[in-house]
């Protein structure tokens, strides 16, 4: 998928790329929509995500992981390059009830060395349960002679 941009990448192709990582595959990720302005994915809920309470709310580590990876992949869609996380801040707003989770991510600022993106996780009730914002390294394509 080298050289792919949001204009050329399909949700199916990006789903395949994302799920090349075993953790992402375990999260049951599917790209629903992708553009240079926004990425929407769905994560298939599993009992292992429960924090061990009777209500089986989703563990915060799962929510933070979904936020970070969605923000990262929205930058990939916008810039056609991988963008490793430099830092990420998560805000947990409410408990996520058992059920599939939707994640929406958007680039905030596309930079030459550092880009910023934000994301939100929406639970099965349609409530935003967590938000996050991070900065990501951008690796410019080198030119011959550099």
PDB file of C-alpha atoms in Angstrom:
ATOM      1  CA  UNK A   1       0.000   0.000   0.000  1.00  0.00           C
ATOM      2  CA  UNK A   2       3.047   2.262  -0.367  1.00  0.00           C
ATOM      3  CA  UNK A   3       2.044   5.555  -1.951  1.00  0.00           C
ATOM      4  CA  UNK A   4      -1.639   5.061  -1.108  1.00  0.00           C
ATOM      5  CA  UNK A   5      -3.511   8.169  -0.058  1.00  0.00           C
ATOM      6  CA  UNK A   6      -6.993   8.705   1.308  1.00  0.00           C
ATOM      7  CA  UNK A   7      -8.055   9.343  -2.257  1.00  0.00           C
ATOM      8  CA  UNK A   8      -6.869   5.895  -3.306  1.00  0.00           C
ATOM      9  CA  UNK A   9      -7.143   3.725  -0.191  1.00  0.00           C
ATOM     10  CA  UNK A  10     -10.348   1.760   0.304  1.00  0.00           C
ATOM     11  CA  UNK A  11     -11.804   0.780   3.675  1.00  0.00           C
ATOM     12  CA  UNK A  12     -11.167  -2.897   2.850  1.00  0.00           C
ATOM     13  CA  UNK A  13      -7.506  -2.289   1.916  1.00  0.00           C
ATOM     14  CA  UNK A  14      -6.902  -0.208   5.032  1.00  0.00           C
ATOM     15  CA  UNK A  15      -8.624  -2.825   7.219  1.00  0.00           C
ATOM     16  CA  UNK A  16      -6.247  -5.441   5.813  1.00  0.00           C
ATOM     17  CA  UNK A  17      -3.227  -3.195   6.457  1.00  0.00           C
ATOM     18  CA  UNK A  18      -4.293  -2.386  10.028  1.00  0.00           C
ATOM     19  CA  UNK A  19      -5.065  -6.017  10.831  1.00  0.00           C
ATOM     20  CA  UNK A  20      -1.571  -7.101   9.815  1.00  0.00           C
ATOM     21  CA  UNK A  21      -0.725  -6.424  13.474  1.00  0.00           C
ATOM     22  CA  UNK A  22      -1.905  -9.314  15.689  1.00  0.00           C
ATOM     23  CA  UNK A  23      -3.178  -6.941  18.414  1.00  0.00           C
ATOM     24  CA  UNK A  24      -5.294  -5.045  15.900  1.00  0.00           C
ATOM     25  CA  UNK A  25      -6.687  -8.296  14.508  1.00  0.00           C
ATOM     26  CA  UNK A  26      -7.542  -9.401  18.086  1.00  0.00           C
ATOM     27  CA  UNK A  27      -9.426  -6.123  18.555  1.00  0.00           C
ATOM     28  CA  UNK A  28     -11.648  -7.094  15.608  1.00  0.00           C
ATOM     29  CA  UNK A  29     -11.080  -3.860  13.716  1.00  0.00           C
ATOM     30  CA  UNK A  30     -12.894  -2.904  10.543  1.00  0.00           C
ATOM     31  CA  UNK A  31     -12.488   0.401   8.710  1.00  0.00           C
ATOM     32  CA  UNK A  32     -15.978   1.721   7.997  1.00  0.00           C
ATOM     33  CA  UNK A  33     -15.022   4.957   6.208  1.00  0.00           C
ATOM     34  CA  UNK A  34     -11.754   6.627   5.317  1.00  0.00           C
ATOM     35  CA  UNK A  35     -10.928  10.028   3.854  1.00  0.00           C
ATOM     36  CA  UNK A  36      -8.138  12.560   4.307  1.00  0.00           C
ATOM     37  CA  UNK A  37     -10.354  14.340   6.857  1.00  0.00           C
ATOM     38  CA  UNK A  38     -11.658  11.409   8.922  1.00  0.00           C
ATOM     39  CA  UNK A  39     -11.276   7.732   9.712  1.00  0.00           C
ATOM     40  CA  UNK A  40     -14.118   5.652  11.166  1.00  0.00           C
ATOM     41  CA  UNK A  41     -13.544   2.168  12.470  1.00  0.00           C
ATOM     42  CA  UNK A  42     -15.476  -0.411  14.404  1.00  0.00           C
ATOM     43  CA  UNK A  43     -14.085  -2.748  17.041  1.00  0.00           C
ATOM     44  CA  UNK A  44     -15.921  -5.969  17.790  1.00  0.00           C
ATOM     45  CA  UNK A  45     -16.485  -6.273  21.553  1.00  0.00           C
ATOM     46  CA  UNK A  46     -15.131  -9.363  23.323  1.00  0.00           C
ATOM     47  CA  UNK A  47     -15.674 -10.538  26.920  1.00  0.00           C
ATOM     48  CA  UNK A  48     -11.900 -10.301  27.500  1.00  0.00           C
ATOM     49  CA  UNK A  49     -12.228  -6.491  27.300  1.00  0.00           C
ATOM     50  CA  UNK A  50     -14.236  -6.420  30.543  1.00  0.00           C
ATOM     51  CA  UNK A  51     -12.611  -4.752  33.533  1.00  0.00           C
ATOM     52  CA  UNK A  52     -13.871  -7.589  35.746  1.00  0.00           C
ATOM     53  CA  UNK A  53     -16.870  -5.756  37.209  1.00  0.00           C
ATOM     54  CA  UNK A  54     -20.398  -7.149  37.191  1.00  0.00           C
ATOM     55  CA  UNK A  55     -21.359  -4.522  34.584  1.00  0.00           C
ATOM     56  CA  UNK A  56     -18.542  -5.785  32.292  1.00  0.00           C
ATOM     57  CA  UNK A  57     -17.534  -2.273  31.280  1.00  0.00           C
ATOM     58  CA  UNK A  58     -14.652  -2.087  28.851  1.00  0.00           C
ATOM     59  CA  UNK A  59     -11.181  -1.736  30.373  1.00  0.00           C
ATOM     60  CA  UNK A  60      -9.601   1.696  29.904  1.00  0.00           C
ATOM     61  CA  UNK A  61      -6.511   0.191  28.303  1.00  0.00           C
ATOM     62  CA  UNK A  62      -8.644  -1.076  25.425  1.00  0.00           C
ATOM     63  CA  UNK A  63     -10.202   2.382  24.978  1.00  0.00           C
ATOM     64  CA  UNK A  64      -6.784   4.100  25.033  1.00  0.00           C
ATOM     65  CA  UNK A  65      -5.415   1.620  22.501  1.00  0.00           C
ATOM     66  CA  UNK A  66      -8.358   2.206  20.156  1.00  0.00           C
ATOM     67  CA  UNK A  67      -7.942   5.983  20.406  1.00  0.00           C
ATOM     68  CA  UNK A  68      -4.216   5.903  19.674  1.00  0.00           C
ATOM     69  CA  UNK A  69      -4.354   3.480  16.783  1.00  0.00           C
ATOM     70  CA  UNK A  70      -7.302   5.277  15.129  1.00  0.00           C
ATOM     71  CA  UNK A  71      -5.541   8.645  15.409  1.00  0.00           C
ATOM     72  CA  UNK A  72      -2.375   7.094  14.016  1.00  0.00           C
ATOM     73  CA  UNK A  73      -4.129   5.458  11.058  1.00  0.00           C
ATOM     74  CA  UNK A  74      -6.083   8.608  10.197  1.00  0.00           C
ATOM     75  CA  UNK A  75      -2.706  10.288   9.741  1.00  0.00           C
ATOM     76  CA  UNK A  76      -1.567   7.397   7.563  1.00  0.00           C
ATOM     77  CA  UNK A  77      -4.669   7.925   5.402  1.00  0.00           C
ATOM     78  CA  UNK A  78      -4.016  11.671   5.183  1.00  0.00           C
ATOM     79  CA  UNK A  79      -0.241  11.568   4.644  1.00  0.00           C
ATOM     80  CA  UNK A  80       0.368   8.132   3.089  1.00  0.00           C
ATOM     81  CA  UNK A  81       3.112   7.404   5.612  1.00  0.00           C
ATOM     82  CA  UNK A  82       3.407   5.672   8.962  1.00  0.00           C
ATOM     83  CA  UNK A  83       3.456   8.041  11.929  1.00  0.00           C
ATOM     84  CA  UNK A  84       4.718   6.555  15.219  1.00  0.00           C
ATOM     85  CA  UNK A  85       3.212   7.977  18.405  1.00  0.00           C
ATOM     86  CA  UNK A  86       5.304  10.571  20.261  1.00  0.00           C
ATOM     87  CA  UNK A  87       2.777  11.241  23.031  1.00  0.00           C
ATOM     88  CA  UNK A  88      -0.908  10.645  23.644  1.00  0.00           C
ATOM     89  CA  UNK A  89      -3.379  11.956  26.211  1.00  0.00           C
ATOM     90  CA  UNK A  90      -6.595  10.089  26.988  1.00  0.00           C
ATOM     91  CA  UNK A  91      -9.721  11.431  28.699  1.00  0.00           C
ATOM     92  CA  UNK A  92     -12.121   8.801  30.033  1.00  0.00           C
ATOM     93  CA  UNK A  93     -15.597  10.347  30.085  1.00  0.00           C
ATOM     94  CA  UNK A  94     -17.861   7.465  31.144  1.00  0.00           C
ATOM     95  CA  UNK A  95     -17.980   3.681  31.346  1.00  0.00           C
ATOM     96  CA  UNK A  96     -18.283   1.839  28.027  1.00  0.00           C
ATOM     97  CA  UNK A  97     -21.056  -0.741  28.175  1.00  0.00           C
ATOM     98  CA  UNK A  98     -20.487  -4.150  26.551  1.00  0.00           C
ATOM     99  CA  UNK A  99     -20.958  -3.952  22.787  1.00  0.00           C
ATOM    100  CA  UNK A 100     -19.076  -3.005  19.654  1.00  0.00           C
ATOM    101  CA  UNK A 101     -17.235   0.306  19.759  1.00  0.00           C
ATOM    102  CA  UNK A 102     -16.983   2.916  17.023  1.00  0.00           C
ATOM    103  CA  UNK A 103     -13.877   5.059  16.822  1.00  0.00           C
ATOM    104  CA  UNK A 104     -13.702   8.329  14.881  1.00  0.00           C
ATOM    105  CA  UNK A 105     -10.333  10.006  14.287  1.00  0.00           C
ATOM    106  CA  UNK A 106      -9.368  13.254  12.563  1.00  0.00           C
ATOM    107  CA  UNK A 107      -6.087  14.978  11.779  1.00  0.00           C
ATOM    108  CA  UNK A 108      -5.759  18.243  13.699  1.00  0.00           C
ATOM    109  CA  UNK A 109      -2.504  19.457  12.130  1.00  0.00           C
ATOM    110  CA  UNK A 110      -0.423  17.843   9.420  1.00  0.00           C
ATOM    111  CA  UNK A 111       3.214  18.794   9.845  1.00  0.00           C
ATOM    112  CA  UNK A 112       6.543  18.081   8.153  1.00  0.00           C
ATOM    113  CA  UNK A 113       8.127  16.602  11.311  1.00  0.00           C
ATOM    114  CA  UNK A 114       5.227  16.204  13.759  1.00  0.00           C
ATOM    115  CA  UNK A 115       1.501  15.795  13.110  1.00  0.00           C
ATOM    116  CA  UNK A 116      -1.366  15.950  15.606  1.00  0.00           C
ATOM    117  CA  UNK A 117      -4.579  13.895  15.555  1.00  0.00           C
ATOM    118  CA  UNK A 118      -7.541  13.349  17.856  1.00  0.00           C
ATOM    119  CA  UNK A 119     -10.062  10.535  18.272  1.00  0.00           C
ATOM    120  CA  UNK A 120     -13.171   9.557  20.195  1.00  0.00           C
ATOM    121  CA  UNK A 121     -14.636   6.179  21.149  1.00  0.00           C
ATOM    122  CA  UNK A 122     -18.415   5.784  20.962  1.00  0.00           C
ATOM    123  CA  UNK A 123     -20.062   2.844  22.736  1.00  0.00           C
ATOM    124  CA  UNK A 124     -23.088   0.733  21.815  1.00  0.00           C
ATOM    125  CA  UNK A 125     -25.428   3.353  23.372  1.00  0.00           C
ATOM    126  CA  UNK A 126     -24.047   6.025  21.011  1.00  0.00           C
ATOM    127  CA  UNK A 127     -22.295   7.812  23.892  1.00  0.00           C
ATOM    128  CA  UNK A 128     -18.771   9.167  23.625  1.00  0.00           C
ATOM    129  CA  UNK A 129     -16.883   7.255  26.330  1.00  0.00           C
ATOM    130  CA  UNK A 130     -13.320   8.482  25.771  1.00  0.00           C
ATOM    131  CA  UNK A 131     -11.413  11.048  23.753  1.00  0.00           C
ATOM    132  CA  UNK A 132      -7.729  11.473  23.057  1.00  0.00           C
ATOM    133  CA  UNK A 133      -5.200  13.599  21.255  1.00  0.00           C
ATOM    134  CA  UNK A 134      -1.642  12.767  20.323  1.00  0.00           C
ATOM    135  CA  UNK A 135       1.373  13.901  18.397  1.00  0.00           C
ATOM    136  CA  UNK A 136       3.051  11.644  15.868  1.00  0.00           C
ATOM    137  CA  UNK A 137       6.435  11.630  14.149  1.00  0.00           C
ATOM    138  CA  UNK A 138       6.386  12.186  10.422  1.00  0.00           C
ATOM    139  CA  UNK A 139       9.095  10.581   8.378  1.00  0.00           C
ATOM    140  CA  UNK A 140       9.582  12.561   5.185  1.00  0.00           C
ATOM    141  CA  UNK A 141      10.493  10.564   2.153  1.00  0.00           C
ATOM    142  CA  UNK A 142      14.211  10.922   1.538  1.00  0.00           C
ATOM    143  CA  UNK A 143      15.461  11.988  -1.843  1.00  0.00           C
ATOM    144  CA  UNK A 144      18.473  10.518  -3.618  1.00  0.00           C
ATOM    145  CA  UNK A 145      21.719  11.949  -2.291  1.00  0.00           C
ATOM    146  CA  UNK A 146      20.410  12.586   1.238  1.00  0.00           C
TER     147      UNK A 146
END
